[in-house]
Amino acid sequence: MADTKREIERKFEFTRAHKKQSKGARREVPDLTGTAGITAVSDQGTVELDATYYDTPDQRLAADGLTLRRRTGGADAGWHLKLPVSPGVRDEVGAPLGDTVPRALAALVRSRIRDSALQPQVRLVSSRRLSHLLDADGALLAELSTDRVRAERGERTASWTEVEVELADGVDPALLDAVEQTFAAAGLRVSDAPSKLARALAETGGEPPARPGGGPAEGTAGAHVLSYLREQRDALIAHDPAVRRDLPDSVHQMRVATRRLRSAFKTYRKVLDRTATDPIGEELRWLAAELGVDRDQEVLLERIRTRLGELPRTLVAGPARSRLRTWNTTRRSGSRRRALAVLDGKRYVTLLDSLDALLADPPLLGASTRSAAHTLPKAVLGDYERLATRVEGALAMDAGHERDLALHEARKASKRARYAAEAAAPALGKPAKRLAKAMKSVQTVLGDHQDSVVARTALLGIASQAAGAGESAFTWGVLYAREEALAERRERELPDVWAAAADPAHRAALTG
């Protein structure tokens, strides 16, 4: 995988008044010595940079705040992909200099570009004066860059001066606030453009086209549901690069987006025609299942590792930790390859295209024109009733395998009821949020129960492997017994948790 670093920075530009006063002269940045913990400013000289930015012809990367460039000059010449994390924070993924877009970087933008080609769009030539901002011990706090930039897009050009302060690793972001105050007094303000590319496109008339608007009237059920679906579609696409980079919790978050989409299709079946949404829902189910192979292994490992760490040393027989690592490595390597193969496949791209097409031309039904306040509570309460039937049915069963299966089905229903309430919260407010919280409490108990069922199956497998290798299986038997006891405790807790969640006041508040 290519090299990655986290950028925490702030960009500044000179105010118009300062520009007029400084016309014909190089604009000077104020001395930052004495600002916050800065005790020295060390001049690092000037470097010439030449960067070509790549994108699709319709600017799909720029529309989502991503930049992909090939840059020469400076200490980090090469290919750079910048992925937004939060305002002022980006992850820069680098790859060695070459003539074509590196495959590793192309993969990270596939969810955005699909089958479109990446082509040169803008060239930025910069003369950069670089300084290091140091503390009293001479340690680097931040880099200060003053760039004279010339942008070229076809025959159109633009020029400006930009100042950037990028924090060194581990430095408190409050330093940027102090720098901003010093700069403001000297005629510099925070730049409106989040990146050089964004400014270049704006000043050369090449901004990304606006996304399709229109649709159902504001305040209607259709407008609300479509807004929620777009949010989840965007989350699905945005988590794709994180999954490819194997970032913590990324697979889980991507799966959540697929589940929320599927749940919304079912919950709001009177708003959107299910003959159109059901096929896409099935593809989302497929994607979640494929990603789940990797995610479920991650969760399972953490659970077993935690339980193993809780055991007294006297109950850990043989090379238990080594056996667990071997078991996980074998299963995880295969699941990770499978997840990446899915993201690289045609079926996945077709799914994303189908979601885009659905949202661009939604199959709206009659309920879509009604007010959200009228339509959404009925949909949410429908999912609640579905959950109530499953929970009460499971509680009426005797303990055993069949009850475990019934509780698992109840768990899935609790998740859907929670998602339904969360989706409605922007329109229905606190009552929907309270109901979602209540549904989550049920989901938590049922989820821990199901995780215990899965863990016991895994522990039997690990015990068999250990015995086959001539190791003691005692520890795995102890963990199995503990998981069995935990599942029984969750089953005993469920009636009280369900009684609280099923309080009629939650539902009454929803309908107002």
Coordinates of C-alpha atoms in Angstrom, one line a residue:
M1 CA 0.0 0.0 0.0
A2 CA 1.1 3.6 -0.7
D3 CA 2.5 5.8 2.0
T4 CA -0.1 7.8 4.0
K5 CA 0.1 10.9 6.2
R6 CA -2.5 13.0 8.0
E7 CA -2.5 16.7 7.1
I8 CA -3.9 19.2 9.6
E9 CA -3.5 22.6 8.0
R10 CA -5.1 26.0 7.4
K11 CA -4.9 28.1 4.2
F12 CA -4.8 31.9 4.2
E13 CA -5.0 34.6 1.5
F14 CA -4.3 38.3 1.6
T15 CA -7.3 40.6 1.9
R16 CA -8.2 42.9 -1.0
A17 CA -7.0 46.0 0.9
H18 CA -3.6 44.4 1.5
K19 CA -3.4 43.4 -2.1
K20 CA -3.8 47.0 -3.2
Q21 CA -1.3 48.3 -0.8
S22 CA 1.2 45.7 -1.8
K23 CA 0.7 45.9 -5.6
G24 CA 3.9 45.3 -7.4
A25 CA 5.7 44.0 -4.3
R26 CA 6.0 40.6 -2.8
R27 CA 3.5 40.3 -0.1
E28 CA 5.1 39.5 3.2
V29 CA 3.9 37.2 5.9
P30 CA 4.1 38.6 9.4
D31 CA 6.7 37.2 11.8
L32 CA 5.1 34.5 13.9
T33 CA 7.8 34.5 16.6
G34 CA 6.0 34.8 19.9
T35 CA 2.7 33.4 18.6
A36 CA 1.6 30.6 21.0
G37 CA 4.7 28.3 21.5
I38 CA 6.6 29.5 18.4
T39 CA 10.0 30.8 19.5
A40 CA 11.8 30.7 16.1
V41 CA 11.1 30.8 12.4
S42 CA 13.7 29.0 10.3
D43 CA 13.9 29.9 6.6
Q44 CA 14.1 26.7 4.5
G45 CA 14.5 28.5 1.1
T46 CA 12.4 28.5 -2.0
V47 CA 11.4 25.5 -4.1
E48 CA 9.7 25.3 -7.5
L49 CA 6.7 22.9 -7.8
D50 CA 4.9 21.7 -10.9
A51 CA 1.7 19.7 -10.4
T52 CA -0.8 18.3 -12.8
Y53 CA -4.2 17.4 -11.3
Y54 CA -6.2 14.5 -12.6
D55 CA -9.9 14.0 -12.6
T56 CA -12.8 12.7 -14.7
P57 CA -14.1 15.1 -17.4
D58 CA -17.2 15.9 -15.2
Q59 CA -15.0 16.6 -12.1
R60 CA -16.2 13.7 -9.9
L61 CA -13.2 13.9 -7.5
A62 CA -13.3 17.7 -7.2
A63 CA -17.1 17.5 -6.5
D64 CA -16.3 15.3 -3.4
G65 CA -13.3 17.3 -2.3
L66 CA -10.7 14.9 -3.4
T67 CA -7.5 15.8 -5.3
L68 CA -5.2 13.6 -7.3
R69 CA -2.0 15.1 -8.6
R70 CA 1.4 14.3 -10.1
R71 CA 4.0 16.7 -8.8
T72 CA 7.6 17.3 -9.5
G73 CA 9.9 19.5 -7.4
G74 CA 10.4 19.6 -3.6
A75 CA 11.2 16.8 -1.2
D76 CA 8.0 14.8 -1.9
A77 CA 7.8 14.6 -5.6
G78 CA 5.4 11.9 -6.8
W79 CA 1.7 11.1 -7.0
H80 CA -0.5 12.4 -4.2
L81 CA -4.2 11.6 -3.4
K82 CA -5.8 13.8 -0.8
L83 CA -8.9 12.5 0.9
P84 CA -11.0 14.8 3.1
V85 CA -11.4 13.7 6.8
S86 CA -12.9 16.9 8.3
P87 CA -12.5 20.7 7.6
G88 CA -8.8 21.4 7.5
V89 CA -7.9 17.8 7.9
R90 CA -7.0 15.5 5.0
D91 CA -5.2 12.2 4.5
E92 CA -2.5 12.3 1.8
V93 CA -1.7 9.0 0.2
G94 CA 1.5 9.0 -1.8
A95 CA 3.0 6.9 -4.5
P96 CA 6.3 7.1 -6.4
L97 CA 6.6 9.3 -9.5
G98 CA 5.6 7.7 -12.7
D99 CA 3.9 8.6 -16.0
T100 CA 0.5 7.0 -15.3
V101 CA -1.8 7.0 -12.3
P102 CA -0.6 4.4 -9.8
R103 CA -3.0 1.4 -9.5
A104 CA -3.1 1.8 -5.7
L105 CA -4.4 5.4 -6.0
A106 CA -6.8 4.6 -8.8
A107 CA -8.3 1.9 -6.7
L108 CA -8.9 4.4 -3.9
V109 CA -11.1 6.6 -6.2
R110 CA -12.9 3.8 -8.0
S111 CA -16.2 4.3 -6.0
R112 CA -16.2 7.9 -7.4
I113 CA -15.0 7.5 -10.9
R114 CA -16.4 4.0 -11.7
D115 CA -15.5 3.2 -15.3
S116 CA -14.6 6.8 -16.2
A117 CA -11.0 7.6 -17.2
L118 CA -8.8 9.9 -15.2
Q119 CA -7.4 12.7 -17.3
P120 CA -5.2 15.8 -16.7
Q121 CA -7.5 18.7 -15.8
V122 CA -5.4 21.5 -14.3
R123 CA -1.7 22.4 -14.0
L124 CA -0.5 24.4 -11.0
V125 CA 3.0 25.9 -11.0
S126 CA 4.1 27.3 -7.7
S127 CA 7.1 29.1 -6.2
R128 CA 7.1 28.1 -2.6
R129 CA 9.0 29.9 0.2
L130 CA 9.2 27.4 3.1
S131 CA 9.8 28.1 6.8
H132 CA 9.8 25.9 9.9
L133 CA 8.0 27.1 13.0
L134 CA 10.0 25.9 16.0
D135 CA 9.5 25.7 19.8
A136 CA 11.9 26.6 22.5
D137 CA 13.7 23.2 22.1
G138 CA 14.0 23.6 18.4
A139 CA 11.4 21.0 17.7
L140 CA 9.2 21.4 14.6
L141 CA 5.7 22.8 15.3
A142 CA 4.5 23.5 11.8
E143 CA 5.6 24.3 8.3
L144 CA 4.8 27.7 6.9
S145 CA 4.5 27.9 3.1
T146 CA 4.0 31.1 1.0
D147 CA 3.1 30.0 -2.5
R148 CA 3.0 32.1 -5.6
V149 CA 0.6 30.0 -7.7
R150 CA -0.2 30.1 -11.5
A151 CA -3.0 27.8 -12.6
E152 CA -3.5 26.7 -16.2
R153 CA -6.6 25.0 -17.5
G154 CA -6.6 24.9 -21.2
E155 CA -6.1 28.5 -22.4
R156 CA -7.4 30.0 -19.1
T157 CA -5.0 31.0 -16.4
A158 CA -5.2 32.5 -12.9
S159 CA -2.6 33.6 -10.4
W160 CA -2.6 34.3 -6.7
T161 CA -0.6 34.1 -3.5
E162 CA -1.5 31.6 -0.8
V163 CA -0.2 31.1 2.7
E164 CA -0.5 27.7 4.3
V165 CA 0.4 26.5 7.8
E166 CA 0.6 22.7 8.3
L167 CA 1.0 21.2 11.7
A168 CA 3.8 18.7 12.5
D169 CA 2.7 15.4 13.9
G170 CA 1.1 15.5 17.4
V171 CA 1.0 19.3 17.6
D172 CA -2.2 20.8 19.2
P173 CA -4.5 22.3 16.5
A174 CA -5.0 25.3 18.8
L175 CA -1.7 26.6 17.3
L176 CA -3.6 27.2 14.1
D177 CA -6.1 29.4 15.9
A178 CA -3.3 31.5 17.4
V179 CA -1.7 31.9 13.9
E180 CA -5.0 32.9 12.5
Q181 CA -5.3 35.7 15.0
T182 CA -1.8 37.0 14.2
F183 CA -2.5 36.8 10.5
A184 CA -5.8 38.6 10.7
A185 CA -4.1 41.6 12.2
A186 CA -1.7 41.7 9.3
G187 CA -4.2 41.5 6.5
L188 CA -4.5 37.7 6.0
R189 CA -7.8 35.8 6.3
V190 CA -8.7 32.1 6.1
S191 CA -9.1 31.2 2.4
D192 CA -12.6 30.4 1.1
A193 CA -11.2 27.7 -1.1
P194 CA -10.5 24.3 0.7
S195 CA -7.6 23.5 -1.7
K196 CA -5.5 25.0 -4.5
L197 CA -7.3 22.9 -7.0
A198 CA -10.7 24.2 -5.8
R199 CA -9.5 27.8 -6.2
A200 CA -7.9 27.1 -9.6
L201 CA -11.2 25.6 -10.9
A202 CA -13.2 28.5 -9.6
E203 CA -11.0 31.1 -11.1
T204 CA -10.7 29.4 -14.5
G205 CA -14.4 28.7 -14.8
G206 CA -14.0 24.9 -14.3
E207 CA -16.0 24.2 -11.1
P208 CA -17.7 20.8 -10.8
P209 CA -21.2 20.9 -12.1
A210 CA -23.9 21.2 -9.5
R211 CA -25.5 17.9 -8.5
P212 CA -29.1 17.4 -9.6
G213 CA -31.7 19.2 -7.5
G214 CA -35.4 19.4 -7.6
G215 CA -37.7 16.6 -6.7
P216 CA -40.5 16.5 -4.1
A217 CA -41.5 19.7 -2.3
E218 CA -39.7 20.5 0.9
G219 CA -41.3 19.0 4.0
T220 CA -42.9 16.1 2.1
A221 CA -42.2 12.5 2.9
G222 CA -40.6 12.1 -0.5
A223 CA -38.1 14.9 0.0
H224 CA -37.1 13.6 3.4
V225 CA -36.7 10.0 2.3
L226 CA -34.6 10.9 -0.7
S227 CA -32.4 13.2 1.4
Y228 CA -31.7 10.3 3.7
L229 CA -31.0 7.9 0.9
R230 CA -28.6 10.3 -0.7
E231 CA -26.8 10.7 2.6
Q232 CA -26.4 6.9 2.9
R233 CA -25.3 6.5 -0.7
D234 CA -22.6 9.2 -0.1
A235 CA -21.5 7.4 3.0
L236 CA -21.2 4.1 1.2
I237 CA -19.0 5.7 -1.5
A238 CA -16.9 7.7 1.0
H239 CA -16.1 4.6 3.1
D240 CA -14.8 2.6 0.1
P241 CA -11.3 4.1 0.2
A242 CA -11.1 3.5 4.0
V243 CA -12.0 -0.2 3.5
R244 CA -9.3 -0.5 0.9
R245 CA -6.8 1.1 3.3
D246 CA -7.9 -1.3 6.0
L247 CA -8.7 1.5 8.4
P248 CA -10.2 0.6 11.8
D249 CA -14.0 0.3 11.7
S250 CA -14.2 1.1 8.0
V251 CA -15.8 -2.2 7.0
H252 CA -18.4 -1.8 9.7
Q253 CA -19.3 1.7 8.7
M254 CA -19.6 0.7 5.0
R255 CA -21.9 -2.2 6.0
V256 CA -24.0 0.2 8.1
A257 CA -24.6 2.4 5.1
T258 CA -25.8 -0.6 3.0
R259 CA -28.1 -1.7 5.8
R260 CA -29.5 1.7 6.3
L261 CA -30.3 1.9 2.6
R262 CA -32.0 -1.5 2.5
S263 CA -33.9 -0.7 5.7
A264 CA -35.1 2.6 4.2
F265 CA -36.3 0.9 1.1
K266 CA -38.5 -1.5 3.1
T267 CA -39.6 1.0 5.8
Y268 CA -40.7 3.6 3.2
R269 CA -42.3 1.2 0.8
K270 CA -45.3 3.5 0.5
V271 CA -43.0 6.4 -0.6
L272 CA -40.8 4.5 -3.1
D273 CA -42.0 1.8 -5.5
R274 CA -40.5 -1.5 -4.3
T275 CA -40.5 -3.0 -7.8
A276 CA -37.6 -0.6 -8.4
T277 CA -36.0 -0.7 -4.9
D278 CA -36.2 -4.4 -4.2
P279 CA -33.6 -5.4 -6.8
I280 CA -31.2 -2.8 -5.5
G281 CA -31.9 -3.9 -2.0
E282 CA -30.9 -7.5 -2.9
E283 CA -27.6 -6.2 -4.3
L284 CA -27.0 -4.2 -1.1
R285 CA -27.7 -7.4 0.9
W286 CA -25.1 -9.2 -1.2
L287 CA -22.6 -6.4 -0.7
A288 CA -23.1 -6.4 3.1
A289 CA -22.7 -10.1 3.3
E290 CA -19.5 -10.1 1.3
L291 CA -18.1 -7.3 3.4
G292 CA -19.3 -9.1 6.5
V293 CA -16.9 -12.0 6.1
D294 CA -14.1 -9.6 6.9
R295 CA -16.0 -7.5 9.5
D296 CA -17.4 -10.5 11.4
Q297 CA -13.9 -12.0 11.7
E298 CA -12.6 -8.7 13.1
V299 CA -15.4 -8.5 15.7
L300 CA -15.0 -12.2 16.6
L301 CA -11.3 -11.9 17.1
E302 CA -11.6 -8.9 19.4
R303 CA -14.3 -10.7 21.5
I304 CA -12.3 -13.9 21.9
R305 CA -9.0 -11.9 22.6
T306 CA -10.8 -9.9 25.3
R307 CA -12.3 -12.9 26.9
L308 CA -8.9 -14.7 26.8
G309 CA -7.3 -11.7 28.5
E310 CA -9.8 -11.7 31.3
L311 CA -8.9 -15.3 32.3
P312 CA -6.6 -15.9 35.3
R313 CA -3.3 -17.3 34.2
T314 CA -4.1 -20.6 35.9
L315 CA -6.8 -21.2 33.3
V316 CA -4.7 -20.4 30.2
A317 CA -3.2 -23.8 29.2
G318 CA -0.8 -24.2 26.3
P319 CA 0.0 -21.7 23.6
A320 CA -3.5 -20.2 23.6
R321 CA -2.6 -16.7 22.3
S322 CA -0.4 -18.2 19.5
R323 CA -3.2 -20.5 18.5
L324 CA -5.6 -17.6 18.4
R325 CA -3.3 -15.6 16.1
T326 CA -2.8 -18.6 13.8
W327 CA -6.6 -19.1 13.6
N328 CA -7.2 -15.4 12.8
T329 CA -4.4 -15.0 10.3
T330 CA -5.7 -18.0 8.3
R331 CA -9.3 -16.7 8.3
R332 CA -8.6 -12.9 8.0
S333 CA -6.2 -13.1 5.0
G334 CA -8.8 -14.9 3.0
S335 CA -11.7 -12.6 4.1
R336 CA -9.7 -9.5 3.3
R337 CA -8.8 -10.6 -0.2
R338 CA -12.5 -11.5 -0.7
A339 CA -13.6 -8.0 0.4
L340 CA -11.2 -6.2 -1.9
A341 CA -12.1 -8.5 -4.8
V342 CA -15.7 -7.5 -4.3
L343 CA -14.8 -3.7 -4.4
D344 CA -12.8 -4.3 -7.6
G345 CA -15.6 -6.2 -9.3
K346 CA -18.1 -5.1 -11.9
R347 CA -21.1 -6.0 -9.8
Y348 CA -20.2 -3.5 -7.2
V349 CA -19.8 -0.7 -9.7
T350 CA -23.2 -1.6 -11.3
L351 CA -24.8 -1.4 -7.8
L352 CA -23.4 2.1 -7.3
D353 CA -24.6 3.2 -10.7
S354 CA -28.0 1.8 -9.9
L355 CA -28.2 3.8 -6.7
D356 CA -27.3 6.9 -8.6
A357 CA -29.9 6.3 -11.3
L358 CA -32.6 5.6 -8.6
L359 CA -31.9 8.9 -6.8
A360 CA -31.7 10.8 -10.0
D361 CA -35.1 9.6 -11.2
P362 CA -36.8 8.2 -8.0
P363 CA -39.9 5.9 -8.4
L364 CA -42.1 7.9 -6.1
L365 CA -45.5 6.8 -5.0
G366 CA -48.5 8.7 -3.8
A367 CA -47.4 9.0 -0.2
S368 CA -44.3 10.9 -1.2
T369 CA -46.4 14.1 -1.7
R370 CA -47.8 13.9 1.8
S371 CA -46.2 15.7 4.7
A372 CA -43.3 14.0 6.5
A373 CA -45.0 14.6 9.8
H374 CA -48.0 12.5 8.6
T375 CA -46.3 9.7 6.7
L376 CA -43.0 9.0 8.6
P377 CA -44.6 8.0 12.0
K378 CA -46.7 5.4 10.4
A379 CA -43.7 3.8 8.7
V380 CA -41.6 3.9 11.9
L381 CA -44.4 2.3 14.0
G382 CA -44.8 -0.4 11.4
D383 CA -41.2 -1.5 12.0
Y384 CA -41.8 -1.3 15.7
E385 CA -44.8 -3.7 15.5
R386 CA -42.7 -6.1 13.4
L387 CA -40.0 -6.0 16.2
A388 CA -42.6 -6.5 18.9
T389 CA -44.0 -9.6 17.2
R390 CA -40.5 -11.2 17.0
V391 CA -39.4 -10.3 20.5
E392 CA -42.5 -11.6 22.1
G393 CA -42.4 -14.7 20.0
A394 CA -38.8 -15.4 21.0
L395 CA -39.5 -14.8 24.7
A396 CA -42.3 -17.4 24.6
M397 CA -40.0 -20.1 23.4
D398 CA -38.0 -22.6 25.4
A399 CA -34.2 -22.0 25.6
G400 CA -32.2 -23.7 22.9
H401 CA -31.2 -23.6 19.3
E402 CA -34.6 -22.5 18.0
R403 CA -34.8 -19.7 20.5
D404 CA -31.3 -18.6 19.5
L405 CA -32.5 -18.3 15.9
A406 CA -35.6 -16.4 16.9
L407 CA -33.6 -14.0 19.0
H408 CA -31.3 -13.4 16.0
E409 CA -34.3 -12.5 13.9
A410 CA -35.5 -10.2 16.6
R411 CA -32.1 -8.6 16.6
K412 CA -32.3 -7.8 12.9
A413 CA -35.8 -6.4 13.4
S414 CA -34.5 -4.2 16.3
K415 CA -31.8 -2.8 14.0
R416 CA -34.4 -2.0 11.3
A417 CA -36.7 -0.3 13.8
R418 CA -33.7 1.7 15.2
Y419 CA -32.7 2.8 11.7
A420 CA -36.2 3.8 10.8
A421 CA -36.5 6.0 13.9
E422 CA -33.0 7.5 13.2
A423 CA -33.9 8.2 9.6
A424 CA -37.1 10.0 10.7
A425 CA -35.4 12.1 13.4
P426 CA -34.6 15.1 11.2
A427 CA -38.3 15.5 10.5
L428 CA -39.8 14.3 13.8
G429 CA -37.2 15.5 16.3
K430 CA -36.8 14.3 19.9
P431 CA -39.6 11.7 19.9
A432 CA -37.9 9.8 17.1
K433 CA -34.5 10.1 18.8
R434 CA -35.9 8.7 22.0
L435 CA -37.5 5.8 20.2
A436 CA -34.3 5.1 18.4
K437 CA -32.4 5.1 21.7
A438 CA -34.9 2.6 23.1
M439 CA -34.6 0.4 20.0
K440 CA -30.8 0.5 20.3
S441 CA -31.0 -0.8 23.9
V442 CA -32.9 -3.9 22.6
Q443 CA -30.4 -4.3 19.8
T444 CA -27.5 -4.2 22.2
V445 CA -28.8 -7.0 24.4
L446 CA -29.8 -9.1 21.4
G447 CA -26.5 -8.3 19.6
D448 CA -24.4 -9.5 22.5
H449 CA -26.5 -12.6 22.7
Q450 CA -25.9 -13.4 19.0
D451 CA -22.2 -12.6 19.2
S452 CA -22.0 -15.2 22.0
V453 CA -23.7 -17.8 19.8
V454 CA -21.2 -17.1 17.0
A455 CA -18.2 -17.0 19.4
R456 CA -19.2 -20.5 20.8
T457 CA -19.1 -21.9 17.3
A458 CA -15.7 -20.4 16.7
L459 CA -14.4 -21.6 20.0
L460 CA -15.3 -25.2 19.1
G461 CA -13.4 -24.8 15.9
I462 CA -10.3 -23.4 17.7
A463 CA -10.5 -26.2 20.3
S464 CA -10.5 -28.8 17.5
Q465 CA -7.5 -27.2 15.9
A466 CA -5.6 -27.1 19.2
A467 CA -6.4 -30.7 19.9
G468 CA -5.3 -31.7 16.4
A469 CA -2.0 -30.0 17.0
G470 CA -1.4 -31.8 20.3
E471 CA -2.2 -28.7 22.4
S472 CA -4.5 -28.5 25.4
A473 CA -8.1 -27.5 24.5
F474 CA -9.0 -26.7 28.1
T475 CA -8.8 -22.9 27.8
W476 CA -11.2 -22.9 24.8
G477 CA -13.7 -25.0 26.8
V478 CA -13.5 -22.5 29.7
L479 CA -14.2 -19.7 27.3
Y480 CA -17.1 -21.6 25.7
A481 CA -18.7 -22.1 29.1
R482 CA -18.3 -18.4 29.9
E483 CA -20.0 -17.4 26.6
E484 CA -22.8 -19.8 27.3
A485 CA -23.3 -18.2 30.7
L486 CA -23.2 -14.7 29.2
A487 CA -25.9 -15.6 26.7
E488 CA -28.1 -16.9 29.5
R489 CA -27.7 -13.6 31.4
R490 CA -28.7 -11.6 28.3
E491 CA -31.8 -13.8 27.9
R492 CA -32.7 -13.1 31.5
E493 CA -32.2 -9.3 30.9
L494 CA -34.2 -9.1 27.8
P495 CA -37.8 -9.0 29.3
D496 CA -37.0 -5.9 31.4
V497 CA -35.1 -4.2 28.6
W498 CA -38.0 -4.9 26.2
A499 CA -40.6 -3.7 28.7
A500 CA -38.8 -0.3 28.9
A501 CA -38.3 0.0 25.2
A502 CA -42.0 -0.9 24.5
D503 CA -43.3 1.8 26.8
P504 CA -46.4 3.2 25.0
A505 CA -45.2 6.7 25.8
H506 CA -42.4 6.4 23.2
R507 CA -44.9 5.7 20.4
A508 CA -47.5 8.2 21.6
A509 CA -44.9 11.0 21.5
L510 CA -44.0 10.0 17.9
T511 CA -47.5 10.7 16.6
G512 CA -47.9 13.8 18.7

